[in-house]
Tab-separated table of C-alpha atoms and ligand atoms in Angstrom:
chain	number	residue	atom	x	y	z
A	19	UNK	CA	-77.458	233.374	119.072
A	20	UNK	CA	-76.567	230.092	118.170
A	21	UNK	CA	-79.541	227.753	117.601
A	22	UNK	CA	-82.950	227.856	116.004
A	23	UNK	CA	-84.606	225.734	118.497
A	24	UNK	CA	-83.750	228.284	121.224
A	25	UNK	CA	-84.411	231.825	119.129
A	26	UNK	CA	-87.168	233.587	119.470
A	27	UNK	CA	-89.615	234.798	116.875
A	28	UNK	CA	-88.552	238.405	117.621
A	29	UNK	CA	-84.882	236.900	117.495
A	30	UNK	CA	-85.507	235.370	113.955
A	31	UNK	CA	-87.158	238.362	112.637
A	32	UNK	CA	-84.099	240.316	113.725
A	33	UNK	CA	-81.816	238.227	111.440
A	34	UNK	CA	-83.907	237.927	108.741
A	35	UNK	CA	-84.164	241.935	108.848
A	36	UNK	CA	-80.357	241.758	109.210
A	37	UNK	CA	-80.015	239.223	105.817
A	38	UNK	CA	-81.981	241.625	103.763
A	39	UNK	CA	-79.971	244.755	104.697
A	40	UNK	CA	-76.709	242.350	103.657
A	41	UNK	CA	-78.143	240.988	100.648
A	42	UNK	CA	-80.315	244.310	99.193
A	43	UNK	CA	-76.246	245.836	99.227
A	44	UNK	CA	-75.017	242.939	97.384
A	45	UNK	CA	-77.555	243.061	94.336
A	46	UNK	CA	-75.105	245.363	92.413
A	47	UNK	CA	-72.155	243.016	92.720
A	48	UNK	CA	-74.126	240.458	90.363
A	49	UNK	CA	-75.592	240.374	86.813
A	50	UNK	CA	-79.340	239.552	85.702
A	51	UNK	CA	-79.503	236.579	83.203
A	52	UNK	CA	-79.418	237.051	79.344
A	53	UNK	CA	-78.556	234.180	77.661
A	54	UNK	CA	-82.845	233.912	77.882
A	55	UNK	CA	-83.697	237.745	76.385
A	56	UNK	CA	-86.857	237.422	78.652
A	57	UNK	CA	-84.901	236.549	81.693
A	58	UNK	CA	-82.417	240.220	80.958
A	59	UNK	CA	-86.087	242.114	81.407
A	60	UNK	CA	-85.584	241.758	85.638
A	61	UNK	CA	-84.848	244.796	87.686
A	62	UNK	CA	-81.295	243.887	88.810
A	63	UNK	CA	-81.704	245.757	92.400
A	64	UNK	CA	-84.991	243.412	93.471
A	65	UNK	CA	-84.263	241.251	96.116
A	66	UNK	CA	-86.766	239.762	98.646
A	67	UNK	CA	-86.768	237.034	101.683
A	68	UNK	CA	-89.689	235.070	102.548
A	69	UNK	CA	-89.753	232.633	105.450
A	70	UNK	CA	-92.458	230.108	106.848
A	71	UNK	CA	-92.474	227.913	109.948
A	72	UNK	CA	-94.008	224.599	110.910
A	73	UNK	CA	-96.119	226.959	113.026
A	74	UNK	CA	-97.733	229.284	110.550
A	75	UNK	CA	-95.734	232.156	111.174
A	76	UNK	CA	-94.245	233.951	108.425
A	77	UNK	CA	-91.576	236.833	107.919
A	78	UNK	CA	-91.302	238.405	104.627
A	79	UNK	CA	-88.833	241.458	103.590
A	80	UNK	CA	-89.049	243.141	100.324
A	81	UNK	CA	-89.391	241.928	96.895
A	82	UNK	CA	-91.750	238.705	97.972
A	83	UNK	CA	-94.952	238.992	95.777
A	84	UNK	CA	-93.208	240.156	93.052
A	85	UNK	CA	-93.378	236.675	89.947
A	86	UNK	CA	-90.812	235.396	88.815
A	87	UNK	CA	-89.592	232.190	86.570
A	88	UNK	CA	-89.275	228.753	88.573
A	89	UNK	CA	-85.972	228.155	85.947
A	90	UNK	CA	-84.090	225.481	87.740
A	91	UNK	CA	-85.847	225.655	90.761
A	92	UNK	CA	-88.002	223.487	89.150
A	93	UNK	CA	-86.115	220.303	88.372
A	94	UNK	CA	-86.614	220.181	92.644
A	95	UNK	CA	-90.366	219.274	91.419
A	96	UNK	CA	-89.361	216.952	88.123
A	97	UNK	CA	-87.595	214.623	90.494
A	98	UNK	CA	-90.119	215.005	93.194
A	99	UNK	CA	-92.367	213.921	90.830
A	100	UNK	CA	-90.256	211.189	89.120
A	101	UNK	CA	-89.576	209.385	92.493
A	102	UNK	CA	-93.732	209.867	93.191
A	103	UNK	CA	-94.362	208.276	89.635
A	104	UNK	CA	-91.311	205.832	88.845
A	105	UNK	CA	-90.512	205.138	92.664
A	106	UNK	CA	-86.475	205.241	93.788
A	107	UNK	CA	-84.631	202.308	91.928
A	108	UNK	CA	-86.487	202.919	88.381
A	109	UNK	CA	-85.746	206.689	88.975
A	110	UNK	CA	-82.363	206.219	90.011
A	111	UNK	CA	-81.942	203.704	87.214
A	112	UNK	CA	-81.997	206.325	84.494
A	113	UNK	CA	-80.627	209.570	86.225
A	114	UNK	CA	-77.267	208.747	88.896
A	115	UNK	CA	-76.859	211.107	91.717
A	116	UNK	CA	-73.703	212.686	91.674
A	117	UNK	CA	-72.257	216.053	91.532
A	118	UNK	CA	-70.724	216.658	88.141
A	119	UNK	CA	-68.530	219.393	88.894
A	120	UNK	CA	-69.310	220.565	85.202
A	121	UNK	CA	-71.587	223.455	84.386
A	122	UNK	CA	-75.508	222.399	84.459
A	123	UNK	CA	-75.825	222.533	80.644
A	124	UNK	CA	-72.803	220.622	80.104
A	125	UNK	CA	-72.775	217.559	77.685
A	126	UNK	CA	-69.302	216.917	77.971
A	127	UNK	CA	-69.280	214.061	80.611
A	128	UNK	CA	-72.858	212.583	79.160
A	129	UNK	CA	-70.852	211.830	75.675
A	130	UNK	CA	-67.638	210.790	76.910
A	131	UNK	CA	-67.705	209.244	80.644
A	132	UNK	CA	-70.867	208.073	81.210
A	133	UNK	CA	-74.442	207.042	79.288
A	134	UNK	CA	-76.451	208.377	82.315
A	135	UNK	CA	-77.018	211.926	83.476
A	136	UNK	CA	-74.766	212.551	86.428
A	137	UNK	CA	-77.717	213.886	88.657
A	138	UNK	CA	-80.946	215.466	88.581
A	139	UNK	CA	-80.247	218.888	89.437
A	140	UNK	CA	-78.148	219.452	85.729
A	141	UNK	CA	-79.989	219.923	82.638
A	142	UNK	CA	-79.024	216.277	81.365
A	143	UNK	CA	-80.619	215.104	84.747
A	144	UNK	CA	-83.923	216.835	84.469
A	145	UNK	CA	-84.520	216.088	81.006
A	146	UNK	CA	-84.198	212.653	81.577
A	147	UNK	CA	-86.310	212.874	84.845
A	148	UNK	CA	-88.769	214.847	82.399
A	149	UNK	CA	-88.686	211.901	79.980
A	150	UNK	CA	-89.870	209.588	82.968
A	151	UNK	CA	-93.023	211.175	83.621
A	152	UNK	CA	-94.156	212.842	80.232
A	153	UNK	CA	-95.724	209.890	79.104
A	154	UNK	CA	-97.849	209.669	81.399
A	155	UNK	CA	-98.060	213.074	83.097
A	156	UNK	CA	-99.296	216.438	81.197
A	157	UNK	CA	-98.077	219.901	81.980
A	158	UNK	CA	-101.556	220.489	83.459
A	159	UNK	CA	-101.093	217.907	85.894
A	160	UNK	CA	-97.002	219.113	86.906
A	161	UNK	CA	-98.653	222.623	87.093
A	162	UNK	CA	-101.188	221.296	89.688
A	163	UNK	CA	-98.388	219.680	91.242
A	164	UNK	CA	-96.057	222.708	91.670
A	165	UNK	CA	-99.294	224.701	92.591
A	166	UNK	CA	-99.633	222.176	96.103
A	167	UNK	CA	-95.985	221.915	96.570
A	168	UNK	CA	-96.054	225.776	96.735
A	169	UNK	CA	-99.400	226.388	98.382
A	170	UNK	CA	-99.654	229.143	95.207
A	171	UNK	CA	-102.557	228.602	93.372
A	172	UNK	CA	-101.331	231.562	91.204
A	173	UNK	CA	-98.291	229.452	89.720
A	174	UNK	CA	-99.092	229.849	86.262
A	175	UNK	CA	-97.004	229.460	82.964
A	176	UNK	CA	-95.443	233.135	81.869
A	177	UNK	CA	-95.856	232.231	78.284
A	178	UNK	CA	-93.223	235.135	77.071
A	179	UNK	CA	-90.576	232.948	78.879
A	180	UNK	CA	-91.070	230.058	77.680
A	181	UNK	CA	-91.231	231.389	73.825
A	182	UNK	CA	-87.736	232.891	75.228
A	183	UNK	CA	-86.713	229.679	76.620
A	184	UNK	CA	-87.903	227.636	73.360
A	185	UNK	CA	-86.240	229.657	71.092
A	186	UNK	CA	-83.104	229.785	72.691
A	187	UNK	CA	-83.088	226.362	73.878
A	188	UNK	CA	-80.993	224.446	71.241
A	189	UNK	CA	-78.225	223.383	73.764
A	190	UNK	CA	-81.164	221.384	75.117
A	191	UNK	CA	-81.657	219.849	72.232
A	192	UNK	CA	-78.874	218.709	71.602
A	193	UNK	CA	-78.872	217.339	75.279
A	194	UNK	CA	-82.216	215.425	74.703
A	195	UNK	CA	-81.128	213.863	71.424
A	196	UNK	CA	-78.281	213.017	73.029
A	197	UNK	CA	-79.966	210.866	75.664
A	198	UNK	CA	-81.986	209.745	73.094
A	199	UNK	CA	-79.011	208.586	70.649
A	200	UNK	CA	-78.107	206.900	74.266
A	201	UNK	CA	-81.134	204.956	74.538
A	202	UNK	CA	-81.599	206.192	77.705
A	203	UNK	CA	-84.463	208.933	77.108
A	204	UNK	CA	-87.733	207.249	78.447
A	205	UNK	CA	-90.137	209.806	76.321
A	206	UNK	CA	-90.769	211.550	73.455
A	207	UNK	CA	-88.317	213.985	72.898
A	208	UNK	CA	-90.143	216.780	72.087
A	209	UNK	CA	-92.721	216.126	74.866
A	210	UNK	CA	-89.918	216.258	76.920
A	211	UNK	CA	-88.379	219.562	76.183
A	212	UNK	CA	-91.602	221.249	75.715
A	213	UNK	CA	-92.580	219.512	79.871
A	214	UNK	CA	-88.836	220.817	80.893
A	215	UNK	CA	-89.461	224.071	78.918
A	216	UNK	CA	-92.468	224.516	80.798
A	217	UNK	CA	-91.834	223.965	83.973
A	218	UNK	CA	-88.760	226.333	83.610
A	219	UNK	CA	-91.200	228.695	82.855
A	220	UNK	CA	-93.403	228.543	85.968
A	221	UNK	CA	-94.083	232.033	87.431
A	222	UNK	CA	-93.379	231.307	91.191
A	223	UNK	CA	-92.655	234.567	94.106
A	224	UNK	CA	-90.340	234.208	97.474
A	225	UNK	CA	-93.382	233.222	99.177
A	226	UNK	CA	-94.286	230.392	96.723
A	227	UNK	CA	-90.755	229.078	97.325
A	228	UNK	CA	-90.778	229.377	101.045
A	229	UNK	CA	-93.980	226.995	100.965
A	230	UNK	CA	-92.252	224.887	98.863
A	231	UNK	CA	-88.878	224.527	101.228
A	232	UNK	CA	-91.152	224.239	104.240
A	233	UNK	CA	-92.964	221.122	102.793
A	234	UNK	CA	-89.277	219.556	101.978
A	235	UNK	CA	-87.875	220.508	105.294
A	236	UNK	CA	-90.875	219.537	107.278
A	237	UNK	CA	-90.620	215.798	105.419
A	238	UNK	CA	-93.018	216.110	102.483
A	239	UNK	CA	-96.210	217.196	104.712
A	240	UNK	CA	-97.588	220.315	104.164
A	241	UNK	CA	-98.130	221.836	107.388
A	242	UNK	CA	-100.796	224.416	106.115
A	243	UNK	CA	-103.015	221.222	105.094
A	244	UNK	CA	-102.006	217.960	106.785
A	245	UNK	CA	-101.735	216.795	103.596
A	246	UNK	CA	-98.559	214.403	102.534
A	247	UNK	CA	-97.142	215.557	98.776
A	248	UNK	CA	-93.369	214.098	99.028
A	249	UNK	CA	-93.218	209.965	100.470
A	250	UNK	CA	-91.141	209.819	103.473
A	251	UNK	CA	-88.937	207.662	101.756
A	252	UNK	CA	-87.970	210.076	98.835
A	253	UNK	CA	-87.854	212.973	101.308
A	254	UNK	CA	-84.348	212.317	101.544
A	255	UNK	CA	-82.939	211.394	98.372
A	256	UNK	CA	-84.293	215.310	97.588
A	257	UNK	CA	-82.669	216.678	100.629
A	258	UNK	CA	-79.444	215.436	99.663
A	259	UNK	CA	-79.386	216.082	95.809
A	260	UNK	CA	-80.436	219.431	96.434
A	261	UNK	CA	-77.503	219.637	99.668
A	262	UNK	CA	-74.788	217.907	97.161
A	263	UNK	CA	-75.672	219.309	93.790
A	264	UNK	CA	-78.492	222.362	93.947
A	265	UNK	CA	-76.434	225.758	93.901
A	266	UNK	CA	-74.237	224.883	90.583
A	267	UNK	CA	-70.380	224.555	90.644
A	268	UNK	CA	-70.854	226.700	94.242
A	269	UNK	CA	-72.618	223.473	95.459
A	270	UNK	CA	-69.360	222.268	97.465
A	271	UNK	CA	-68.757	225.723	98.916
A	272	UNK	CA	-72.547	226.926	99.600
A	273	UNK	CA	-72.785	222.998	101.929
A	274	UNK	CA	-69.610	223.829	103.878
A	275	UNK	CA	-70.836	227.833	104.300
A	276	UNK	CA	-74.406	227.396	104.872
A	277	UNK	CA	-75.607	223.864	105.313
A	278	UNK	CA	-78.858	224.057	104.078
A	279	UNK	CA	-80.047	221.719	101.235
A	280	UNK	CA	-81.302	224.167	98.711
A	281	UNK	CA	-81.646	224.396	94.621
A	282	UNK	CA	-81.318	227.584	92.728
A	283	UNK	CA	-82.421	229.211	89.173
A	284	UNK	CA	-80.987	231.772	86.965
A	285	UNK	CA	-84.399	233.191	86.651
A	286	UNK	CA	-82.982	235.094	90.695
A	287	UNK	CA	-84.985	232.040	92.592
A	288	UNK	CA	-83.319	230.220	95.608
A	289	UNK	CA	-85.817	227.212	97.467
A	290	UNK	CA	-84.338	226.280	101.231
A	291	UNK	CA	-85.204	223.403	103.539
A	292	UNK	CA	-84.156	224.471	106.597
A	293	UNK	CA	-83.876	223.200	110.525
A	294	UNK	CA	-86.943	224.455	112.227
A	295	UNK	CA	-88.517	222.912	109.968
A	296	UNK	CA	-88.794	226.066	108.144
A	297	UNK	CA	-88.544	227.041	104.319
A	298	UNK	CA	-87.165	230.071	103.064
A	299	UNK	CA	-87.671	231.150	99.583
A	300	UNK	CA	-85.246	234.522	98.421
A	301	UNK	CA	-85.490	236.267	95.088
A	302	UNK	CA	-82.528	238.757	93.405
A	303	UNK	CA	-81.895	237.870	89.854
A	304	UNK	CA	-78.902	239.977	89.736
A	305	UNK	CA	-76.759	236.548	89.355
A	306	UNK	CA	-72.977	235.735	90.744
A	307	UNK	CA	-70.449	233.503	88.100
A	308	UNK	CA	-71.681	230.437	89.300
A	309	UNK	CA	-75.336	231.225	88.127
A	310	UNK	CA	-76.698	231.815	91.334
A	311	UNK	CA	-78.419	234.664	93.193
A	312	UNK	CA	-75.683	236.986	94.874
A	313	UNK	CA	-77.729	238.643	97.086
A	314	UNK	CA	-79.686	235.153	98.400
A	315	UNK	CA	-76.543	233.494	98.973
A	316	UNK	CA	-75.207	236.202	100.660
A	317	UNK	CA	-78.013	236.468	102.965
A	318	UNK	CA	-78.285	232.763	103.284
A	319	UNK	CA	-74.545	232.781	105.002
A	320	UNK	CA	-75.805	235.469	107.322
A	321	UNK	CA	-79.475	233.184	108.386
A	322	UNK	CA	-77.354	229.655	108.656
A	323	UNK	CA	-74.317	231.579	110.793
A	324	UNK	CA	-76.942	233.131	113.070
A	325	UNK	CA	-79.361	230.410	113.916
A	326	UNK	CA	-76.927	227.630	113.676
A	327	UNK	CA	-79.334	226.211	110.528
A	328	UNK	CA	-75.977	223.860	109.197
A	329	UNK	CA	-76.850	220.858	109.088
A	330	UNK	CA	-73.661	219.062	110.654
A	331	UNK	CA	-73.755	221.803	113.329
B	1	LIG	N1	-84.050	227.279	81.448
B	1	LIG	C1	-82.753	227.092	81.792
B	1	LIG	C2	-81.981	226.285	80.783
B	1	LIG	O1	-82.210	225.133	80.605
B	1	LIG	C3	-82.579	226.586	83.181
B	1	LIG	C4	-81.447	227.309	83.672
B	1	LIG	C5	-81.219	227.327	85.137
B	1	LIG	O2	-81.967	227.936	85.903
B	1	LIG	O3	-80.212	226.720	85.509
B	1	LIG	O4	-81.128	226.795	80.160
C-alpha cells in the first residue's frame, strides 16, 4: 500500500491494528515522566491510537478514553490562540520560529544569543505566547477553546497536576522572569505561568487529540460542525512549527521518518495532522530520551510508511 487516497477503510484499519501491535511492544523500552511526581503516577504499559477522518469515521485501539495531561501538547493551542488574538506579525514579533536544537526548558540561548524565544513549541516560546493573550484571555475562556479544538467537552483541569506542575515549576520561573528582565514578556508574570501551568494541566484522551489533529489537518474547520476555529492564514504557520519543532530534539529525525506535522507532551500525548485530512491522537507515557512517547512514535513510523502520509512523498 502506498497512498492514503487509494486505501481503503478496511486497509487503514489494518495498519492502524498493525501500529498498535508495534507500539503496545515498545512501551517497555521507555520511561514514564517524573520530574512532575503526578506525571510518575501513569501505568507505563498504556498505550492507545485514535484516528478520525474528514468523513466521520473513526478507528480507535486500546488505551483511547483513558485522561491524560495536555503537557506540551498544549502550547499547539497557546499559539493557535495567540495568532487568533495578536494576528501573525505581532505574534511573530515576540516569539521567532525556529528550531532551537536545545532542550524545551532550556534558557541557555534566551540569555546569551538572542532576546526572543526561539519558537513556540519550547517552554520560552509558550510562555511568551501565554503572556500575549493573558491579559486579555482567562483560563475559562483557553479551556473553552481547547474544549472546541478537541470536540471534548470533558477537557477539564486535573487540579493534582497542576499543584504538581506549580510546585515543581521553578525552571519556569526563572524562564518568565527572564523574558521579563528582557522586556519582552507582554503579561503579568504570574498570570502567565499560572495560564501556561494550566493549560499543561488539561486532562485530554487519544480521542480528544485525534479531533484536535483533524481540525489542523483539515485547515482549521472542524468537520464534525462546519464551524472554522484556526484562520486559513495561520493554518500554516501551525503546520510547520509543529513539522519543524513539535517532537523535541527528535524534531529533525521524526520530519525525515514520518512526515507528519505533529507536537508531543511528556504527560505520553502525541497530536498529528495528517494527509487524508485525518488526525490521529496516540497516548503511551512510557517516554524515549528525547521526551517523547516511544510507543507513538514508533507506531507513527509504521502509519506514515504504510499510507504514504509524508508530506514530501
Ligand atoms: N509542564 C511541562 C513543563 O513545563 C511541559 C513539559 C512538556 O510536555 O514538554 O515542564
Amino acid at each position: 500500500m502506498s497512498s492514503i487516497e487509494k486505501a481503503s477503510f478496511e486497509e487503514i484499519r489494518g495498519v492502524f491494528e498493525e501500529a498498535y501491535r508495534i507500539g503496545l511492544a515498545s512501551t517497555r523500552l521507555g520511561k514514564v515522566a517524573d520530574y512532575i511526581p503526578e506525571l510518575a503516577k501513569a501505568n507505563a504499559d498504556d498505550f492507545g491510537i485514535c484516528m478520525k477522518d474528514a468523513d466521520g469515521r473513526e478507528l480507535s485501539f486500546g488505551e483511547c478514553e483513558k485522561r491524560f495531561s495536555m503537557q506540551s501538547v498544549s502550547k499547539v493551542v497557546l499559539l493557535a490562540a495567540a495568532l487568533a488574538h495578536c494576528g501573525f506579525e505581532e505574534t511573530f514579533s515576540h516569539v521567532m520560529m525556529e528550531p532551537s536544537g536545545d532542550s524545551f526548558n532550556s534558557i541557555l540561548k534566551l540569555d546569551t544569543t538572542s532576546n526572543l524565544p526561539f519558537n513556540p513549541m519550547i517552554n520560552a516560546g509558550a510562555i511568551e505566547t501565554a503572556s500575549l493573550i493573558s491579559g486579555d484571555l482567562s483560563f475559562e475562556d483557553m479551556l473553552a477553546y481547547a474544549r472546541e479544538l478537541c470536540g471534548d467537552p470533558g477537557i477539564a483541569l486535573d487540579e493534582a497536576v497542576f499543584a504538581s506542575e506549580f510546585e515543581t515549576g521553578d525552571r519556569n520561573r526563572a524562564i518568565v522572569y527572564l523574558l521579563k528582565s528582557k522586556g519582552v514578556l507582554m503579561g503579568e508574570p504570574k498570570r502567565t505561568l499560572d495560564l501556561y501551568f494550566k493549560m499543561c494541566s488539561l486532562s485530554v484522551n487519544a480521542r480528544s487529540l485525534a479531533h484536535m489533529g483533524l481540525v489542523i489537518a483539515n485547515g482549521g474547520i472542524d468537520p464534525a460542525t462546519g464551524r472554522r476555529l484556526i484562520s486559513p492564514e495561520h493554518v500554516r504557520p501551525l503546520k510547520v512549527i509543529m513539522f519543524t519543532c513539535g517532537m523535541y530534539d527528535y524534531s529533525g529525525k521524526f520530519s525525515v521518518r514520518v512526515g507528519v506535522p505533529a507536537k508531543s507532551g511528556v504527560g505520553g500525548g502525541l497530536v498529528c495532522a495528517a494527509k487524508g485530512p485525518m488526525g490521529i491522537g496516540l497516548y503511551g507515557p512510557a517516554l524515549d530520551s528525547f521526551g517523547n512517547s516511544k510507543a507513538a512514535v514508533k507506531a507513527m513510523e509504521h502509519i506514515s510508511k504504510e499510507l504514504g502520509l509524508h508530506s514530501f512523498d
